[in-house]
CSV table of C-alpha atoms and ligand atoms in Angstrom, one decimal:
chain,number,residue,atom,x,y,z
A,1,UNK,CA,5.8,-6.2,23.3
A,2,UNK,CA,6.3,-3.6,20.5
A,3,UNK,CA,4.6,-0.3,21.6
A,4,UNK,CA,4.5,1.5,18.2
A,5,UNK,CA,1.6,1.6,15.8
A,6,UNK,CA,1.7,0.0,12.3
A,7,UNK,CA,-0.6,1.7,9.7
A,8,UNK,CA,-0.8,0.8,6.0
A,9,UNK,CA,-2.3,2.7,3.2
A,10,UNK,CA,-3.9,0.7,0.3
A,11,UNK,CA,-5.7,1.2,-2.9
A,12,UNK,CA,-5.5,1.3,-6.6
A,13,UNK,CA,-3.3,3.6,-8.9
A,14,UNK,CA,-3.7,7.1,-8.3
A,15,UNK,CA,-5.8,6.8,-5.1
A,16,UNK,CA,-3.6,9.3,-3.2
A,17,UNK,CA,-1.6,6.9,-1.0
A,18,UNK,CA,1.8,8.7,-1.1
A,19,UNK,CA,0.1,12.2,-0.6
A,20,UNK,CA,-1.8,10.9,2.4
A,21,UNK,CA,1.0,9.0,4.0
A,22,UNK,CA,2.9,12.3,4.0
A,23,UNK,CA,0.0,14.3,5.4
A,24,UNK,CA,-0.7,11.8,8.1
A,25,UNK,CA,3.0,11.8,9.1
A,26,UNK,CA,3.2,15.6,9.3
A,27,UNK,CA,0.1,15.6,11.6
A,28,UNK,CA,1.4,12.7,13.8
A,29,UNK,CA,4.8,14.6,14.2
A,30,UNK,CA,3.0,17.8,15.1
A,31,UNK,CA,1.2,15.8,17.7
A,32,UNK,CA,4.7,15.0,19.2
A,33,UNK,CA,5.0,11.4,17.8
A,34,UNK,CA,8.0,9.8,16.2
A,35,UNK,CA,7.0,8.5,12.8
A,36,UNK,CA,8.6,6.3,10.1
A,37,UNK,CA,7.4,6.7,6.6
A,38,UNK,CA,8.2,3.7,4.4
A,39,UNK,CA,6.7,2.1,1.2
A,40,UNK,CA,6.4,-1.1,-0.7
A,41,UNK,CA,7.9,-2.1,-2.8
A,42,UNK,CA,10.9,-0.7,-1.3
A,43,UNK,CA,11.8,0.4,2.2
A,44,UNK,CA,15.2,-1.6,2.3
A,45,UNK,CA,17.9,-2.1,-0.2
A,46,UNK,CA,16.6,-5.4,-1.3
A,47,UNK,CA,13.1,-3.9,-1.6
A,48,UNK,CA,14.2,-1.1,-3.8
A,49,UNK,CA,16.0,-3.7,-6.2
A,50,UNK,CA,12.8,-5.7,-6.2
A,51,UNK,CA,10.9,-2.5,-7.0
A,52,UNK,CA,13.1,-1.5,-9.9
A,53,UNK,CA,13.1,-5.3,-11.2
A,54,UNK,CA,9.3,-5.5,-11.1
A,55,UNK,CA,8.0,-2.0,-12.1
A,56,UNK,CA,10.3,-1.9,-15.0
A,57,UNK,CA,8.7,-4.9,-16.3
A,58,UNK,CA,11.9,-7.0,-16.2
A,59,UNK,CA,10.1,-9.6,-13.9
A,60,UNK,CA,7.1,-10.1,-16.2
A,61,UNK,CA,8.3,-13.4,-17.5
A,62,UNK,CA,8.2,-14.9,-14.1
A,63,UNK,CA,4.4,-14.4,-14.0
A,64,UNK,CA,2.2,-13.1,-11.3
A,65,UNK,CA,3.3,-15.9,-8.8
A,66,UNK,CA,7.0,-15.1,-9.4
A,67,UNK,CA,6.2,-11.5,-8.7
A,68,UNK,CA,4.2,-12.3,-5.5
A,69,UNK,CA,7.2,-14.3,-4.2
A,70,UNK,CA,9.6,-11.5,-5.0
A,71,UNK,CA,7.2,-8.9,-3.2
A,72,UNK,CA,6.9,-11.3,-0.4
A,73,UNK,CA,10.7,-11.9,0.1
A,74,UNK,CA,11.2,-8.1,0.0
A,75,UNK,CA,8.3,-7.8,2.6
A,76,UNK,CA,10.0,-10.2,4.9
A,77,UNK,CA,13.3,-8.2,4.9
A,78,UNK,CA,11.2,-5.0,5.2
A,79,UNK,CA,9.5,-6.2,8.4
A,80,UNK,CA,12.8,-7.6,9.9
A,81,UNK,CA,15.0,-4.8,9.1
A,82,UNK,CA,12.8,-1.8,9.3
A,83,UNK,CA,9.3,-2.2,10.4
A,84,UNK,CA,9.6,-4.4,13.6
A,85,UNK,CA,12.7,-2.4,15.0
A,86,UNK,CA,10.7,0.9,14.7
A,87,UNK,CA,7.6,-0.5,16.3
A,88,UNK,CA,10.0,-1.6,19.2
A,89,UNK,CA,11.3,1.8,19.5
A,90,UNK,CA,7.7,2.9,19.9
A,91,UNK,CA,7.3,4.8,16.7
A,92,UNK,CA,4.3,5.0,14.3
A,93,UNK,CA,5.2,3.3,11.2
A,94,UNK,CA,3.2,4.5,8.0
A,95,UNK,CA,3.5,2.1,5.0
A,96,UNK,CA,2.4,3.1,1.5
A,97,UNK,CA,1.0,-0.5,0.4
A,98,UNK,CA,1.7,-3.7,2.1
A,99,UNK,CA,0.3,-7.3,1.9
A,100,UNK,CA,-3.2,-6.4,0.6
A,101,UNK,CA,-1.5,-5.2,-2.6
A,102,UNK,CA,-0.1,-8.7,-3.3
A,103,UNK,CA,-3.6,-10.1,-2.7
A,104,UNK,CA,-5.1,-7.6,-5.1
A,105,UNK,CA,-2.4,-7.2,-7.8
A,106,UNK,CA,-1.0,-10.8,-8.1
A,107,UNK,CA,-4.0,-12.5,-6.5
A,108,UNK,CA,-7.5,-11.1,-7.6
A,109,UNK,CA,-6.2,-9.3,-10.7
A,110,UNK,CA,-3.2,-11.6,-11.5
A,111,UNK,CA,-4.8,-14.8,-11.1
A,112,UNK,CA,-2.6,-16.3,-8.3
A,113,UNK,CA,-4.7,-18.8,-6.3
A,114,UNK,CA,-6.0,-17.3,-2.9
A,115,UNK,CA,-4.4,-20.3,-1.0
A,116,UNK,CA,-1.0,-19.4,-2.4
A,117,UNK,CA,-1.5,-15.7,-1.6
A,118,UNK,CA,-2.6,-16.6,1.9
A,119,UNK,CA,0.4,-18.9,2.5
A,120,UNK,CA,2.9,-16.4,1.3
A,121,UNK,CA,1.4,-13.8,3.7
A,122,UNK,CA,1.6,-16.4,6.6
A,123,UNK,CA,5.2,-16.9,5.8
A,124,UNK,CA,6.4,-13.4,5.1
A,125,UNK,CA,4.1,-11.3,7.5
A,126,UNK,CA,2.8,-13.8,10.2
A,127,UNK,CA,1.4,-11.9,13.0
A,128,UNK,CA,3.1,-8.6,12.0
A,129,UNK,CA,-0.1,-7.3,10.2
A,130,UNK,CA,-1.0,-3.5,10.5
A,131,UNK,CA,-3.2,-2.5,13.4
A,132,UNK,CA,-4.9,-0.1,10.9
A,133,UNK,CA,-5.3,-0.2,7.1
A,134,UNK,CA,-6.7,2.9,5.4
A,135,UNK,CA,-8.2,1.8,2.0
A,136,UNK,CA,-8.2,4.9,-0.2
A,137,UNK,CA,-11.0,4.1,-2.6
A,138,UNK,CA,-11.4,5.9,-5.8
A,139,UNK,CA,-13.2,5.0,-9.0
A,140,UNK,CA,-10.8,3.5,-11.6
A,141,UNK,CA,-11.0,6.2,-14.2
A,142,UNK,CA,-10.5,9.0,-11.7
A,143,UNK,CA,-7.3,7.2,-10.3
A,144,UNK,CA,-5.9,6.5,-13.6
A,145,UNK,CA,-6.6,10.1,-14.8
A,146,UNK,CA,-4.5,11.5,-11.7
A,147,UNK,CA,-1.7,9.2,-12.7
A,148,UNK,CA,-1.7,10.0,-16.3
A,149,UNK,CA,-1.7,13.8,-15.5
A,150,UNK,CA,1.1,13.3,-12.9
A,151,UNK,CA,3.1,11.2,-15.4
A,152,UNK,CA,2.5,13.7,-18.2
A,153,UNK,CA,3.6,16.6,-16.1
A,154,UNK,CA,6.9,14.8,-15.4
A,155,UNK,CA,7.1,12.9,-18.6
A,156,UNK,CA,7.2,9.6,-16.8
A,157,UNK,CA,6.3,6.3,-18.5
A,158,UNK,CA,3.5,4.2,-17.2
A,159,UNK,CA,5.0,1.4,-15.0
A,160,UNK,CA,4.4,-2.4,-15.2
A,161,UNK,CA,0.9,-2.0,-13.6
A,162,UNK,CA,-0.3,1.4,-14.5
A,163,UNK,CA,-0.5,0.4,-18.1
A,164,UNK,CA,-2.8,-2.7,-17.5
A,165,UNK,CA,-6.3,-2.7,-19.0
A,166,UNK,CA,-9.4,-1.4,-17.2
A,167,UNK,CA,-10.6,-4.8,-16.3
A,168,UNK,CA,-7.5,-5.4,-14.3
A,169,UNK,CA,-7.8,-2.2,-12.2
A,170,UNK,CA,-11.7,-2.8,-11.6
A,171,UNK,CA,-10.5,-6.4,-10.3
A,172,UNK,CA,-8.0,-4.5,-8.0
A,173,UNK,CA,-10.7,-2.3,-6.6
A,174,UNK,CA,-13.2,-5.0,-5.9
A,175,UNK,CA,-10.5,-7.0,-4.1
A,176,UNK,CA,-9.5,-4.1,-1.9
A,177,UNK,CA,-13.1,-3.4,-0.9
A,178,UNK,CA,-13.6,-7.1,-0.2
A,179,UNK,CA,-10.5,-7.3,2.0
A,180,UNK,CA,-11.8,-4.2,3.9
A,181,UNK,CA,-15.2,-5.8,4.3
A,182,UNK,CA,-13.7,-9.1,5.6
A,183,UNK,CA,-11.2,-7.5,8.1
A,184,UNK,CA,-13.3,-4.6,9.8
A,185,UNK,CA,-11.1,-5.0,12.9
A,186,UNK,CA,-8.3,-3.3,11.1
A,187,UNK,CA,-9.7,-1.8,7.8
A,188,UNK,CA,-11.5,1.6,7.3
A,189,UNK,CA,-12.5,2.6,3.8
A,190,UNK,CA,-11.8,6.2,2.9
A,191,UNK,CA,-13.7,8.1,0.0
A,192,UNK,CA,-10.5,9.3,-1.7
A,193,UNK,CA,-12.4,11.0,-4.5
A,194,UNK,CA,-12.8,14.1,-2.3
A,195,UNK,CA,-10.3,17.0,-2.4
A,196,UNK,CA,-6.9,16.1,-0.8
A,197,UNK,CA,-7.6,18.0,2.4
A,198,UNK,CA,-10.9,16.4,2.9
A,199,UNK,CA,-9.4,12.9,2.4
A,200,UNK,CA,-6.7,14.0,5.0
A,201,UNK,CA,-9.4,14.9,7.5
A,202,UNK,CA,-11.2,11.5,6.9
A,203,UNK,CA,-7.8,9.8,7.4
A,204,UNK,CA,-7.2,11.7,10.7
A,205,UNK,CA,-10.7,11.0,11.9
A,206,UNK,CA,-10.2,7.2,11.3
A,207,UNK,CA,-6.8,7.3,13.2
A,208,UNK,CA,-8.2,9.1,16.1
A,209,UNK,CA,-11.2,6.7,16.3
A,210,UNK,CA,-9.1,3.6,16.2
A,211,UNK,CA,-5.7,4.6,17.8
A,212,UNK,CA,-6.3,7.8,19.7
A,213,UNK,CA,-3.0,9.4,19.0
B,1,T5A,N1,2.5,-3.7,-6.2
B,1,T5A,C1,3.0,-3.5,-5.0
B,1,T5A,C2,2.1,-5.0,-6.4
B,1,T5A,O1,1.7,-5.4,-7.6
B,1,T5A,N2,2.2,-5.9,-5.3
B,1,T5A,C3,2.6,-5.6,-4.2
B,1,T5A,O2,2.7,-6.5,-3.3
B,1,T5A,C4,3.0,-4.2,-4.0
B,1,T5A,C5,3.5,-3.9,-2.6
B,1,T5A,C6,3.9,0.3,-6.8
B,1,T5A,C7,3.3,-0.7,-7.9
B,1,T5A,O3,3.6,-2.0,-7.4
B,1,T5A,C8,2.3,-2.8,-7.2
B,1,T5A,C9,1.3,-1.7,-7.1
B,1,T5A,C10,1.7,-0.6,-7.8
B,1,T5A,O4,1.4,-0.6,-9.2
B,1,T5A,P1,4.3,2.8,-6.9
B,1,T5A,O5,5.0,3.7,-7.8
B,1,T5A,O6,4.6,2.8,-5.5
B,1,T5A,O7,4.0,1.5,-7.6
B,1,T5A,O8,2.9,3.5,-7.0
B,1,T5A,P2,1.5,3.3,-6.5
B,1,T5A,O9,1.7,2.7,-5.2
B,1,T5A,O10,0.6,2.6,-7.4
B,1,T5A,O11,1.1,4.8,-6.2
B,1,T5A,P3,0.4,5.7,-7.4
B,1,T5A,O12,1.5,6.2,-8.3
B,1,T5A,O13,-0.7,5.0,-7.9
B,1,T5A,O14,-0.2,6.9,-6.6
B,1,T5A,P4,-0.6,7.1,-5.1
B,1,T5A,O15,0.5,7.1,-4.2
B,1,T5A,O16,-1.9,6.4,-4.8
B,1,T5A,O17,-1.2,8.6,-5.2
B,1,T5A,P5,-0.3,9.9,-5.2
B,1,T5A,O18,-0.5,10.5,-3.7
B,1,T5A,O19,1.2,9.8,-5.6
B,1,T5A,O20,-1.2,11.0,-6.0
B,1,T5A,C11,-1.2,10.6,-7.5
B,1,T5A,C12,-1.6,12.0,-8.1
B,1,T5A,O21,-2.9,12.5,-7.8
B,1,T5A,C13,-2.8,13.6,-7.1
B,1,T5A,C14,-1.3,13.9,-6.6
B,1,T5A,O22,-1.0,15.2,-6.6
B,1,T5A,C15,-0.5,13.2,-7.7
B,1,T5A,O23,-0.3,14.0,-8.8
B,1,T5A,N3,-3.8,13.5,-6.0
B,1,T5A,C16,-5.0,14.1,-6.0
B,1,T5A,N4,-5.6,14.7,-6.9
B,1,T5A,C17,-6.9,15.2,-6.6
B,1,T5A,N5,-7.6,14.9,-5.4
B,1,T5A,C18,-6.9,14.2,-4.5
B,1,T5A,N6,-7.6,13.9,-3.3
B,1,T5A,C19,-5.6,13.7,-4.8
B,1,T5A,N7,-4.7,13.1,-3.9
B,1,T5A,C20,-3.6,12.9,-4.7
């Protein structure tokens, strides 16, 4: 039996997932735990290639189902090569996005049927679901404003999904909230509109309540 703890961060664009993954990792390490920070898409060589292929827009012609299959294939490798071994070693694994993102982006917002999304999750993830999912919830306009300010500062261009219309982002938010409501045993909704330090405190309280680090 793996003795580590698997935590995922989910939410729409600009919710603060990367920031909070980093802050939680620092806090857990300060408490004496071994922590692995990882992300999706990414986390493995195959995952990073899939990331580049999809976020650059090159996979757009495959449609949302094709993208869902690519994300799921990369997720399978991520679990086998990175996440499961770290959990076996007793580490805390913090993952910036996971399978709820496929349900939201390719399913609810992209139009892939829920039965197909569930089938992909069954095959790629199976019983390797996170023990805790922190849904960072922020109104769409606020999240997109953070992203455009960040991109503006670094002169980055919007990626494949950041540039989608408002309706797409509203569908994502509704889906993430619905998943959290349907999976209370693993999900906690965090108000991510607060200042970074207040969000970090809420994240820590959730982790203490559920997992007693
Ligand atoms: N995707 C992914 C799918 O479609 N299907 C899938 O199955 C998977 C796994 C990944 C994209 O791939 C899609 C979803 C995504 O579109 P990405 O580059 O990894 O793309 O980007 P995202 O995960 O979307 O991350 P974001 O760029 O949206 O940002 P984060 O990580 O949510 O936020 P963060 O921490 O980078 O912060 C953004 C900005 O806001 C500031 C930060 O300093 C930063 O400038 N900020 C705050 N400002 C004010 N108050 C706060 N509380 C703040 N917290 C952060």
